[in-house]
Amino acid sequence: MRIVVAMRQLADLVEELEVDDSGTDIDREFVKFVANEFDESALEEALLIKEGVGADQVEVVAVALDEPDVDQTLYTALAKGADKAVKLAGVPEGWVSSHTRASAIAKWLESQQWDLVITGVQAADDLDGQVAGLLGRMLGVPHVAVVVSAVPEGNVVKVSQELGGGTVAEEEVAMPAVLGVQAARQSPRYAPITRIRQAMQAGGLSEETVEVSGDGGRPTVRRLYAPEKSGQAEMLTGSAADVADKIIELIRAKGLVKS
Amino acid sequence: MANDVLVVAERSGGQLTDITYELLGKAKELAGAAGGRAAVALIADSSGVDSLGAADVVYTVEGPGLEGYSPEAFEKALGAVVDAADPRLVLMGTSTLGLDLGGSLSVSWGAPLASYVIGLDTEGSDIVATSQLYGGKLLAEAVIDGPKAVCTVIGGSFPADAGRAGGSPEVVQVDAPAGLSELKARFSALREPDRSGVDITTADLLVSVGRGIGSQDNLELVEELAGALNAPLSASRPIIDQGWLPKPHQVGKSGQKVKPKVYLCFGISGAPEHLEGMRNADTIIACNTDENAPIFDVAHYGTTTDLFDLVPELVERLGS
Ligand SMILES: Cc1cc2nc3c(=O)[nH]c(=O)nc-3n(C[C@H](O)[C@H](O)[C@H](O)COP(=O)(O)OP(=O)(O)OC[C@H]3O[C@@H](n4cnc5c(N)ncnc54)[C@H](O)[C@@H]3O)c2cc1C
Ligand SMILES: Nc1ncnc2c1ncn2[C@@H]1O[C@H](COP(=O)(O)O)[C@@H](O)[C@H]1O
């Protein structure tokens, strides 16, 4: 069984994001790029499947478009237990649309044998939809989003999908299929730096060029901007002790603190 | 017809949910402006038409294979409705349904897609969608100028009242699509979350914690505060996914919707999926070291004091 894990880089949301001069994209120059957190869960689920089915029977291939700092993410995937990592060159720079991403991966998959594609349920800049649904449709195979568990059994994969409010639907999906993972059965494992260094030295990262087709599925962005501060929050200032005093006062005013 | 706006209805426990009426209200406004009709797609279950009086037409599709919920079956059924209705714009929620069906409809129907939409307007014959990106830190205003479009909308973006009206809209029964007899994905069961233990939905005061807490060991700190305030501890999704707290403690879209008198939160950024679960709390007090965190847009009181400095001060004042 061969599982392809589609991963990507994303601006670190903890950082301040500035809009560039065009006014339609973030300023990518000084931003830190990190792996999309949902893709890390996708990789974890793939590794759990590999461990569950048998390490010698499952091959896990991590694939990513060539984007800033993506080597780090792919080497980390290898260090965690992926068998192969592939970087797809030939993609445009900047804000790559979900339709372009999906079509690049679909194109590459034509040359591959695979049973499952697992990717993150979403990324924070998915303006034109999420890759799993787009890719599933492009490949003409079933796809499921918001997956929280995937366990193969023969030629089907038993999938748990979260609906609203924590309700989970169980589905049996014939492979090949595409899954968008929300959370893996366990939180993503940690790769020690030494293991990542080993992976880098072993050089298990291959590069292939893909043909990329247009951006047709994405509406034209004419403005990207920070939401106006509704100014709703009244900011409590001063030392930690001052702020603590004010918070207690607020809660007490609601009758929720006894003394 | 060419200027119609089609809403994909959603249900929970058999009942149509708020998002359906929120989208219908918007559909009525957009279709009205363009001389089109507001339409609703009822997939699998045709009940509830009498609550959809705000719609001009309701398309229903039923058939074997649509029992339970399976993205593949719903995708095919929605395709049949879209073929029959031939709308200008299809609206759905950015829910599991929208995450499943939005992208695939965009590809199969050949229409551009805007997701995480919180605002929708028309400009001449164009549709202008405002989407919330980067966890709510930035908004993108995008123009869709072709003859077709799909938008998935964040719940709570439009008032539901505008879409709630009794009546008897025209009902069009759409034939079940052929493919339903040879599905590759099969629904097998629904599992409800374990609701034993804590019930965060009835508390007057919640102490809530997010990824800013850093590690499981640090949870002790906020647990102590929750204890001193005699309040349950709730959390954002990452805390649950890492197994640091059980699922019934989760606030948000895929957790619990809460409406306490006071929601006191630490290290939560305020992603749209989290806000969906707590934005209606009477008073929200947020602690986050990032002054640009979206949580401050919904909070009534905020502080950028480090939670590791603030929480011990709070505990000290309350005694234990
Ligand atoms: C389909 C779907 C459903 C989802 N459902 C939910 C849901 O039900 N509930 C939910 O919560 N999320 C849900 N999410 C996830 C959501 O998108 C966010 O990833 C999540 O809410 C982020 O949690 P957080 O705010 O704790 O973490 P982060 O976004 O990482 O924020 C951590 C914050 O802590 C602050 N911080 C760091 N250190 C400190 C410090 N020392 N003191 C004070 N502040 C500090 C940082 O500035 C940052 O803003 C869902 C996602 C999807 C795709
Ligand atoms: N007939 C339906 N129409 C639309 N959405 C549905 C329907 N049945 C199930 N769903 C989806 O499945 C979720 C759970 O529905 P339920 O199984 O009724 O709790 C809903 O929130 C919808 O996303």
XYZ file of C-alpha atoms and ligand atoms in Angstrom:
655
model
C 0.000 0.000 0.000
C 1.283 3.425 -0.923
C 0.197 6.570 0.913
C 0.996 10.012 -0.419
C 0.968 12.791 2.182
C 0.580 16.204 0.576
C 2.232 18.842 2.756
C 2.842 22.556 2.424
C 4.385 25.612 3.980
C 2.388 28.426 5.467
C 3.163 31.790 7.022
C 3.494 31.355 10.776
C 0.268 32.791 12.182
C 1.931 33.746 15.415
C 3.941 36.373 13.541
C 2.747 39.740 12.470
C 1.520 39.513 8.885
C 1.956 42.584 6.710
C 0.339 43.248 3.373
C 2.792 43.911 0.524
C 2.829 46.898 -1.851
C 0.472 45.242 -4.308
C -2.128 45.238 -1.551
C -3.254 41.750 -2.545
C -0.779 39.406 -0.843
C 1.142 39.172 2.383
C 4.681 40.475 2.408
C 6.565 37.209 2.107
C 10.039 38.643 2.544
C 10.352 38.599 6.306
C 7.708 36.068 7.205
C 8.621 32.813 8.860
C 7.186 29.837 6.992
C 6.247 26.701 8.896
C 4.545 23.429 8.008
C 0.752 23.664 7.882
C -0.345 22.203 11.226
C -3.118 20.125 9.656
C -0.597 18.536 7.265
C 1.439 17.480 10.292
C -1.656 15.649 11.504
C -2.087 14.124 8.037
C 1.482 12.809 8.197
C 0.901 11.457 11.699
C -2.191 9.533 10.564
C -0.216 8.071 7.631
C 2.566 6.962 9.989
C 0.008 5.405 12.342
C -1.452 3.472 9.400
C 2.036 2.290 8.488
C 2.632 1.088 12.029
C -0.791 -0.536 12.234
C -0.669 -2.390 8.916
C 3.010 -3.280 9.076
C 6.026 -1.160 8.257
C 7.098 -3.391 5.375
C 3.693 -3.250 3.728
C 3.101 0.472 3.618
C 5.167 3.117 1.909
C 4.617 6.705 3.008
C 5.656 9.406 0.548
C 5.607 13.053 1.612
C 5.164 15.479 -1.265
C 5.183 19.267 -1.294
C 5.332 22.111 -3.775
C 8.649 23.936 -3.751
C 7.982 26.808 -1.345
C 10.129 28.688 1.188
C 11.692 26.432 3.820
C 9.825 23.374 2.576
C 13.006 21.246 2.692
C 12.896 21.471 6.463
C 9.344 20.129 6.526
C 10.152 17.278 4.143
C 13.327 16.263 5.998
C 11.346 16.337 9.222
C 8.797 14.020 7.599
C 11.602 11.620 6.695
C 12.977 11.838 10.219
C 9.555 10.930 11.589
C 9.328 7.821 9.438
C 8.225 8.730 5.914
C 9.943 6.509 3.349
C 10.360 9.133 0.668
C 10.051 12.847 0.200
C 9.431 14.613 -3.077
C 9.599 18.306 -3.852
C 7.612 19.496 -6.848
C 9.349 22.286 -8.757
C 7.844 24.453 -11.452
C 5.189 26.126 -9.339
C 4.728 29.896 -9.309
C 6.123 31.980 -6.455
C 3.925 33.769 -3.975
C 0.359 32.925 -3.051
C -0.395 29.635 -4.793
C -4.128 28.991 -5.106
C -5.695 25.778 -3.861
C -6.806 24.934 -7.407
C -3.208 25.273 -8.639
C -1.916 23.190 -5.741
C -4.434 20.458 -6.348
C -3.809 20.365 -10.087
C -0.020 20.200 -9.591
C -0.384 17.285 -7.192
C -2.928 15.595 -9.472
C -0.514 15.943 -12.378
C 2.329 14.385 -10.401
C 0.118 11.538 -9.174
C -0.435 10.485 -12.790
C 3.125 9.137 -12.751
C 2.682 7.419 -9.388
C 1.114 4.355 -7.927
C -0.933 5.207 -4.877
C -3.833 4.044 -2.731
C -4.440 6.997 -0.448
C -3.678 10.682 -0.562
C -3.802 12.284 2.868
C -3.536 16.017 3.377
C -4.549 18.599 5.958
C -8.227 19.543 6.116
C -7.375 23.159 5.389
C -4.708 25.825 5.372
C -5.168 29.334 6.677
C -4.845 30.951 3.233
C -7.199 28.608 1.363
C -9.179 31.340 -0.356
C -10.446 29.081 -3.118
C -11.305 25.974 -1.182
C -9.479 23.101 0.415
C -7.104 20.841 -1.467
C -8.644 17.476 -0.479
C -12.023 18.139 -2.114
C -10.510 19.736 -5.194
C -8.005 16.934 -5.623
C -10.562 14.197 -5.036
C -12.763 15.598 -7.772
C -9.849 16.167 -10.165
C -8.745 12.552 -9.688
C -12.291 11.215 -9.826
C -11.995 9.343 -6.522
C -13.988 9.610 -3.285
C -12.807 12.215 -0.788
C -13.641 12.974 2.821
C -12.862 16.156 4.780
C -12.530 16.736 8.547
C -11.150 13.232 9.126
C -10.089 12.292 12.659
C -9.177 8.652 12.090
C -8.381 6.481 9.053
C -7.831 2.741 9.345
C -7.403 0.612 6.224
C -8.995 -2.818 6.038
C -8.483 -4.734 2.814
C -9.253 -2.390 -0.041
C -11.342 0.043 1.972
C -10.351 2.629 4.526
C -12.564 3.085 7.580
C -12.829 6.777 8.149
C -14.168 8.812 11.063
C -15.350 12.236 9.995
C -16.285 14.994 12.407
C -19.577 16.721 11.790
C -20.592 19.695 13.923
C -20.539 19.706 17.711
C -18.334 16.642 18.047
C -20.676 14.172 16.319
C -18.650 11.708 14.277
C -19.781 9.883 11.135
C -18.172 6.546 10.337
C -17.698 5.754 6.666
C -16.162 2.974 4.615
C -14.379 4.343 1.608
C -12.986 2.252 -1.235
C -9.412 3.081 -2.139
C -8.019 4.958 -3.991
C -9.325 7.932 -2.033
C -8.329 11.371 -0.783
C -8.652 12.380 2.872
C -8.460 15.821 4.480
C -7.285 15.302 8.044
C -8.407 17.539 10.899
C -6.627 15.634 13.656
C -4.789 12.329 13.783
C -5.573 9.598 16.305
C -2.698 10.995 18.345
C -0.926 14.324 18.346
C 1.928 14.599 15.829
C 5.145 12.960 16.982
C 8.298 14.875 17.571
C 11.421 14.409 15.451
C 14.697 14.911 17.298
C 17.076 17.355 15.607
C 19.722 14.646 15.300
C 17.345 12.491 13.281
C 16.439 15.434 11.030
C 20.168 16.070 10.476
C 20.671 12.423 9.594
C 17.855 12.647 7.074
C 19.459 15.719 5.531
C 22.810 13.996 5.298
C 21.245 10.916 3.755
C 19.739 13.254 1.149
C 16.503 11.345 0.650
C 14.744 14.322 -0.881
C 14.095 14.103 -4.610
C 12.945 16.896 -6.846
C 10.601 16.621 -9.797
C 9.184 19.244 -12.095
C 5.455 19.414 -12.666
C 3.347 21.219 -15.163
C 1.075 23.697 -13.489
C -2.172 24.859 -14.956
C -3.966 28.139 -14.345
C -5.563 29.797 -11.422
C -9.074 29.646 -12.873
C -10.768 28.521 -9.704
C -9.671 31.460 -7.594
C -11.592 34.716 -7.608
C -9.528 37.848 -8.265
C -8.270 39.292 -4.989
C -8.414 43.058 -5.164
C -7.644 43.857 -1.558
C -6.048 42.063 1.366
C -6.248 43.951 4.635
C -6.293 43.654 8.375
C -9.836 43.850 9.735
C -10.640 47.182 11.249
C -10.308 46.974 14.982
C -13.876 46.991 16.077
C -12.274 48.548 19.143
C -14.459 46.338 21.220
C -11.959 45.148 23.761
C -11.147 47.679 26.429
C -7.485 46.971 27.132
C -6.478 46.505 30.751
C -3.030 47.958 31.280
C -0.444 48.205 34.006
C 1.528 45.531 35.802
C 0.350 41.922 35.999
C -0.825 42.750 39.535
C -2.865 45.734 38.312
C -4.457 43.686 35.557
C -5.249 40.875 37.997
C -6.967 43.372 40.308
C -9.129 44.659 37.469
C -10.106 41.191 36.273
C -11.141 40.110 39.755
C -13.160 43.287 40.066
C -14.927 42.540 36.761
C -15.787 39.005 37.774
C -16.849 40.106 41.228
C -19.176 42.715 39.718
C -20.998 39.831 38.039
C -21.443 38.159 41.390
C -19.207 35.271 40.396
C -16.548 35.587 43.108
C -17.580 34.951 46.674
C -15.137 36.962 48.751
C -32.096 30.088 -13.895
C -29.180 32.328 -14.685
C -29.597 34.800 -11.804
C -30.767 32.408 -9.118
C -28.899 31.885 -5.857
C -28.993 28.337 -4.518
C -28.505 27.548 -0.819
C -27.438 24.052 0.223
C -29.435 23.282 3.371
C -27.788 21.710 6.373
C -29.297 19.658 9.133
C -28.359 18.487 12.545
C -30.370 15.754 14.191
C -32.853 16.078 11.332
C -33.546 19.783 11.898
C -32.478 22.518 9.502
C -29.713 24.532 11.176
C -29.202 28.299 11.482
C -26.692 28.454 8.639
C -29.465 27.431 6.222
C -31.554 30.463 7.166
C -28.522 32.767 7.311
C -27.634 31.824 3.735
C -31.234 31.982 2.582
C -31.615 35.547 3.871
C -28.491 36.532 1.936
C -29.610 34.591 -1.139
C -32.886 36.492 -1.161
C -31.044 39.811 -1.050
C -28.530 38.892 -3.780
C -31.053 37.220 -6.067
C -33.521 40.053 -5.587
C -30.929 42.609 -6.694
C -30.248 40.638 -9.882
C -33.823 39.750 -10.747
C -33.267 36.097 -9.861
C -34.825 33.726 -7.362
C -33.690 32.447 -3.978
C -33.548 28.661 -4.032
C -32.798 25.969 -1.456
C -31.464 22.447 -2.066
C -32.815 19.852 0.356
C -30.669 16.776 -0.026
C -31.759 13.397 1.321
C -34.569 14.758 3.468
C -37.389 16.930 2.090
C -38.904 17.940 5.412
C -38.988 21.534 6.600
C -40.188 23.190 3.380
C -42.801 25.138 5.339
C -40.040 26.956 7.242
C -38.415 28.047 3.976
C -41.010 30.637 2.992
C -38.237 33.127 2.262
C -37.271 30.971 -0.736
C -38.913 31.186 -4.147
C -38.178 27.584 -4.968
C -37.017 24.486 -3.096
C -35.306 21.605 -4.910
C -35.524 18.235 -3.241
C -33.588 15.106 -4.044
C -34.018 11.784 -2.308
C -32.971 8.264 -3.032
C -31.243 5.145 -1.801
C -27.626 5.859 -0.890
C -28.462 9.203 0.698
C -29.278 7.765 4.115
C -26.915 8.986 6.781
C -24.303 11.375 5.508
C -21.723 10.448 2.927
C -19.800 13.125 1.042
C -19.764 11.098 -2.169
C -23.532 10.574 -2.220
C -24.231 14.199 -1.304
C -21.794 15.376 -3.963
C -23.699 13.471 -6.636
C -27.064 14.656 -5.352
C -25.917 18.271 -5.238
C -24.623 17.929 -8.801
C -28.091 16.837 -9.919
C -29.724 19.823 -8.180
C -27.228 22.279 -9.665
C -27.872 20.858 -13.146
C -31.611 21.259 -12.646
C -31.460 24.703 -11.027
C -28.710 26.235 -13.187
C -28.003 28.986 -10.649
C -25.591 31.899 -10.771
C -24.292 31.288 -7.278
C -24.274 28.332 -4.876
C -23.955 29.054 -1.151
C -23.058 26.607 1.610
C -21.566 26.782 5.079
C -17.843 26.372 5.733
C -18.892 23.341 7.727
C -18.045 19.704 7.154
C -20.612 19.802 4.359
C -18.981 22.836 2.729
C -15.447 21.484 3.198
C -16.585 18.244 1.553
C -18.634 19.658 -1.292
C -17.371 23.189 -2.048
C -14.157 22.198 -3.805
C -15.599 19.275 -5.669
C -18.523 21.344 -6.966
C -16.097 24.055 -8.048
C -14.186 21.508 -10.153
C -17.121 19.552 -11.560
C -19.229 22.620 -12.336
C -16.266 24.705 -13.514
C -16.977 27.596 -11.170
C -14.599 29.711 -9.081
C -14.835 29.191 -5.340
C -14.466 31.557 -2.403
C -14.299 29.980 1.045
C -14.378 31.388 4.617
C -16.726 34.088 3.329
C -18.093 36.584 5.847
C -19.409 39.234 3.445
C -21.176 39.027 0.071
C -22.281 41.826 -2.230
C -22.917 42.487 -5.876
C -21.307 45.169 -8.018
C -23.082 45.326 -11.347
C -23.060 41.718 -12.490
C -20.009 40.837 -10.360
C -20.071 39.140 -6.983
C -17.744 40.517 -4.340
C -16.865 38.109 -1.542
C -14.970 39.030 1.613
C -13.145 36.070 3.151
C -11.524 35.708 6.511
C -8.012 34.275 6.122
C -4.978 33.581 8.292
C -7.003 32.579 11.322
C -8.983 35.825 11.146
C -5.933 38.106 10.977
C -6.562 39.284 7.411
C -9.549 39.781 5.136
C -9.479 39.226 1.373
C -11.886 41.054 -0.880
C -12.290 39.106 -4.103
C -14.285 39.633 -7.278
C -16.034 36.869 -9.176
C -17.022 38.069 -12.612
C -17.961 34.892 -14.481
C -21.430 33.405 -14.908
C -21.071 30.913 -12.018
C -19.678 30.894 -8.502
C -19.548 28.822 -5.340
C -19.097 30.381 -1.903
C -18.720 28.658 1.452
C -19.717 31.004 4.245
C -18.656 31.051 7.902
C -21.593 30.414 10.236
C -22.943 33.493 11.991
C -21.897 35.938 9.234
C -25.438 36.903 8.241
C -28.593 37.261 10.334
C -30.766 34.149 10.316
C -33.953 36.145 10.820
C -33.892 37.419 7.248
C -34.182 33.841 6.033
C -36.845 32.684 8.454
C -40.332 32.991 7.077
C -43.216 30.612 6.866
C -44.769 29.883 3.496
C -45.107 27.403 0.708
C -42.436 27.941 -1.943
C -42.586 26.099 -5.236
C -41.157 22.596 -4.755
C -39.251 20.908 -7.572
C -38.422 17.252 -7.155
C -35.117 16.399 -8.779
C -34.527 12.815 -9.915
C -31.875 10.994 -7.917
C -28.662 10.821 -9.968
C -27.754 7.469 -11.455
C -24.462 7.001 -9.621
C -26.105 6.517 -6.224
C -26.319 2.768 -6.751
C -22.584 2.327 -7.223
C -21.059 4.417 -4.464
C -17.438 3.905 -3.460
C -17.999 5.364 -0.002
C -20.620 4.097 2.399
C -21.948 5.690 5.557
C -21.963 3.178 8.392
C -22.766 4.869 11.705
C -23.019 8.078 13.688
C -21.170 8.386 16.966
C -22.171 11.011 19.522
C -19.405 12.412 21.721
C -19.148 11.229 25.288
C -21.045 13.926 27.160
C -20.484 12.458 30.578
C -18.315 14.390 32.982
C -18.035 18.134 32.703
C -20.813 20.208 31.113
C -19.273 23.518 30.096
C -22.490 24.731 28.456
C -24.298 25.477 31.714
C -21.530 27.240 33.659
C -21.822 30.953 34.476
C -18.071 31.335 34.460
C -15.546 29.511 32.287
C -11.777 29.586 32.520
C -10.579 28.699 29.039
C -7.118 27.876 27.823
C -5.435 27.648 24.417
C -2.152 26.727 22.846
C -0.468 29.691 24.519
C -0.195 27.485 27.603
C 2.675 25.717 25.844
C 2.686 22.324 27.509
C 0.532 19.886 29.408
C 2.522 20.478 32.574
C 1.619 24.154 32.505
C -2.095 23.312 32.536
C -1.800 22.927 36.293
C -1.545 26.690 36.520
C -4.930 27.380 34.937
C -6.452 24.365 36.682
C -5.552 26.001 39.943
C -7.208 29.232 38.846
C -10.339 27.413 37.686
C -10.448 25.650 41.056
C -10.112 28.917 42.956
C -12.945 30.411 40.892
C -15.009 27.249 41.183
C -15.366 27.279 37.397
C -14.918 24.471 34.876
C -11.885 24.536 32.619
C -12.624 24.751 28.914
C -10.198 24.876 26.003
C -9.543 25.457 22.325
C -9.239 22.553 19.975
C -5.443 22.045 19.976
C -5.533 21.360 23.720
C -8.082 18.597 23.111
C -6.329 17.192 20.029
C -3.124 16.824 22.001
C -4.990 14.823 24.573
C -4.369 17.323 27.377
C -8.098 17.621 28.166
C -11.048 15.406 27.171
C -13.378 16.359 24.301
C -16.311 17.651 26.404
C -14.048 20.564 27.430
C -13.735 21.857 23.851
C -15.301 25.170 22.882
C -16.044 25.917 19.234
C -17.416 24.779 15.938
C -16.565 21.143 16.513
C -16.936 21.366 20.270
C -19.508 23.015 22.513
C -21.286 26.308 22.034
C -21.114 28.194 25.332
C -22.727 31.367 26.601
C -21.453 31.963 30.144
C -21.777 35.261 32.002
C -17.987 35.515 31.910
C -15.591 33.758 29.536
C -12.061 34.266 30.823
C -9.521 32.979 28.323
C -5.753 32.630 28.201
C -3.546 32.016 25.153
C -6.387 31.624 22.658
C -5.902 33.444 19.327
C -9.576 33.679 18.365
C -9.714 31.603 15.166
C -13.139 31.721 13.476
C -13.862 28.121 14.525
C -13.246 29.003 18.164
C -15.269 32.220 18.049
C -18.223 30.272 16.684
C -18.490 28.578 20.056
C -18.140 31.523 22.469
C -18.759 34.862 20.812
C -22.148 35.193 22.483
C -20.810 35.064 26.034
C -22.043 38.070 28.041
C -18.561 39.237 28.979
C -15.359 38.006 27.367
C -12.039 38.732 29.046
C -9.036 37.720 26.951
C -5.356 37.403 27.796
C -3.048 37.143 24.794
C 0.476 38.498 24.363
C -0.204 39.313 20.686
C -1.981 42.658 20.555
C -3.212 41.788 17.036
C -4.826 38.506 18.055
C -8.365 38.332 16.618
C -9.747 37.368 20.032
C -9.553 41.065 20.971
C -12.134 41.873 18.288
C -14.804 39.957 20.157
C -13.524 40.366 23.722
C -14.988 43.084 25.938
C -11.823 43.349 28.014
C -8.336 42.390 26.963
C -4.795 42.285 28.228
C -1.465 41.578 26.573
C 0.085 40.574 29.895
C 1.847 37.214 29.693
C -0.442 34.523 31.045
C 2.428 33.103 33.079
C 2.647 36.419 34.938
C -1.070 37.037 35.169
C -2.479 33.690 36.254
C -0.349 33.391 39.421
C -1.416 36.923 40.393
C -5.054 35.946 39.970
C -4.608 32.761 41.974
C -2.845 34.664 44.749
C -5.768 37.085 45.062
C -8.357 34.346 45.213
C -6.599 32.072 47.675
C -7.269 28.408 47.137
C -13.225 22.009 10.669
C -12.516 22.681 11.816
C -13.114 22.726 13.038
C -12.478 23.362 14.111
N -13.122 23.407 15.313
C -12.561 24.076 16.341
C -13.229 24.177 17.613
O -14.330 23.641 17.815
N -12.626 24.875 18.601
C -11.406 25.478 18.444
O -10.936 26.109 19.397
N -10.743 25.375 17.274
C -11.283 24.682 16.227
N -10.579 24.564 15.056
C -9.162 24.995 15.030
C -8.952 26.471 14.810
O -8.842 26.698 13.421
C -7.640 26.942 15.467
O -6.574 26.155 14.988
C -7.649 26.876 16.994
O -8.821 27.475 17.507
C -6.444 27.591 17.558
O -6.366 27.383 18.942
P -5.586 28.375 19.894
O -6.179 29.741 19.795
O -5.508 27.750 21.231
O -4.106 28.334 19.312
P -3.278 29.418 18.498
O -4.038 29.922 17.344
O -1.953 28.807 18.256
O -3.144 30.633 19.512
C -2.350 30.646 20.654
C -2.322 32.064 21.160
O -1.656 32.115 22.406
C -0.982 33.353 22.501
N 0.071 33.187 23.502
C 1.232 32.500 23.375
N 1.937 32.554 24.518
C 1.219 33.297 25.396
C 1.421 33.718 26.746
N 2.499 33.347 27.431
N 0.470 34.488 27.343
C -0.649 34.843 26.660
N -0.875 34.482 25.382
C 0.032 33.709 24.756
C -0.475 33.616 21.105
O -0.286 35.001 20.893
C -1.604 33.045 20.231
O -2.504 34.061 19.824
C -11.197 23.939 13.965
C -10.583 23.875 12.727
C -11.220 23.263 11.653
C -10.538 23.224 10.338
N -30.284 15.875 4.867
C -29.199 16.577 5.101
N -29.040 17.765 4.505
C -27.935 18.483 4.708
N -26.937 18.114 5.502
C -27.038 16.954 6.131
C -28.164 16.142 5.977
N -27.984 15.046 6.710
C -26.801 15.180 7.309
N -26.207 16.346 6.961
C -24.889 16.782 7.380
O -24.480 15.972 8.434
C -24.408 16.718 9.660
C -24.992 15.912 10.791
O -26.338 15.666 10.570
P -27.158 14.697 11.548
O -26.718 13.338 11.150
O -28.575 14.963 11.203
O -26.770 15.103 12.932
C -25.097 18.025 9.385
O -24.539 19.086 10.115
C -24.848 18.176 7.912
O -23.540 18.690 7.709
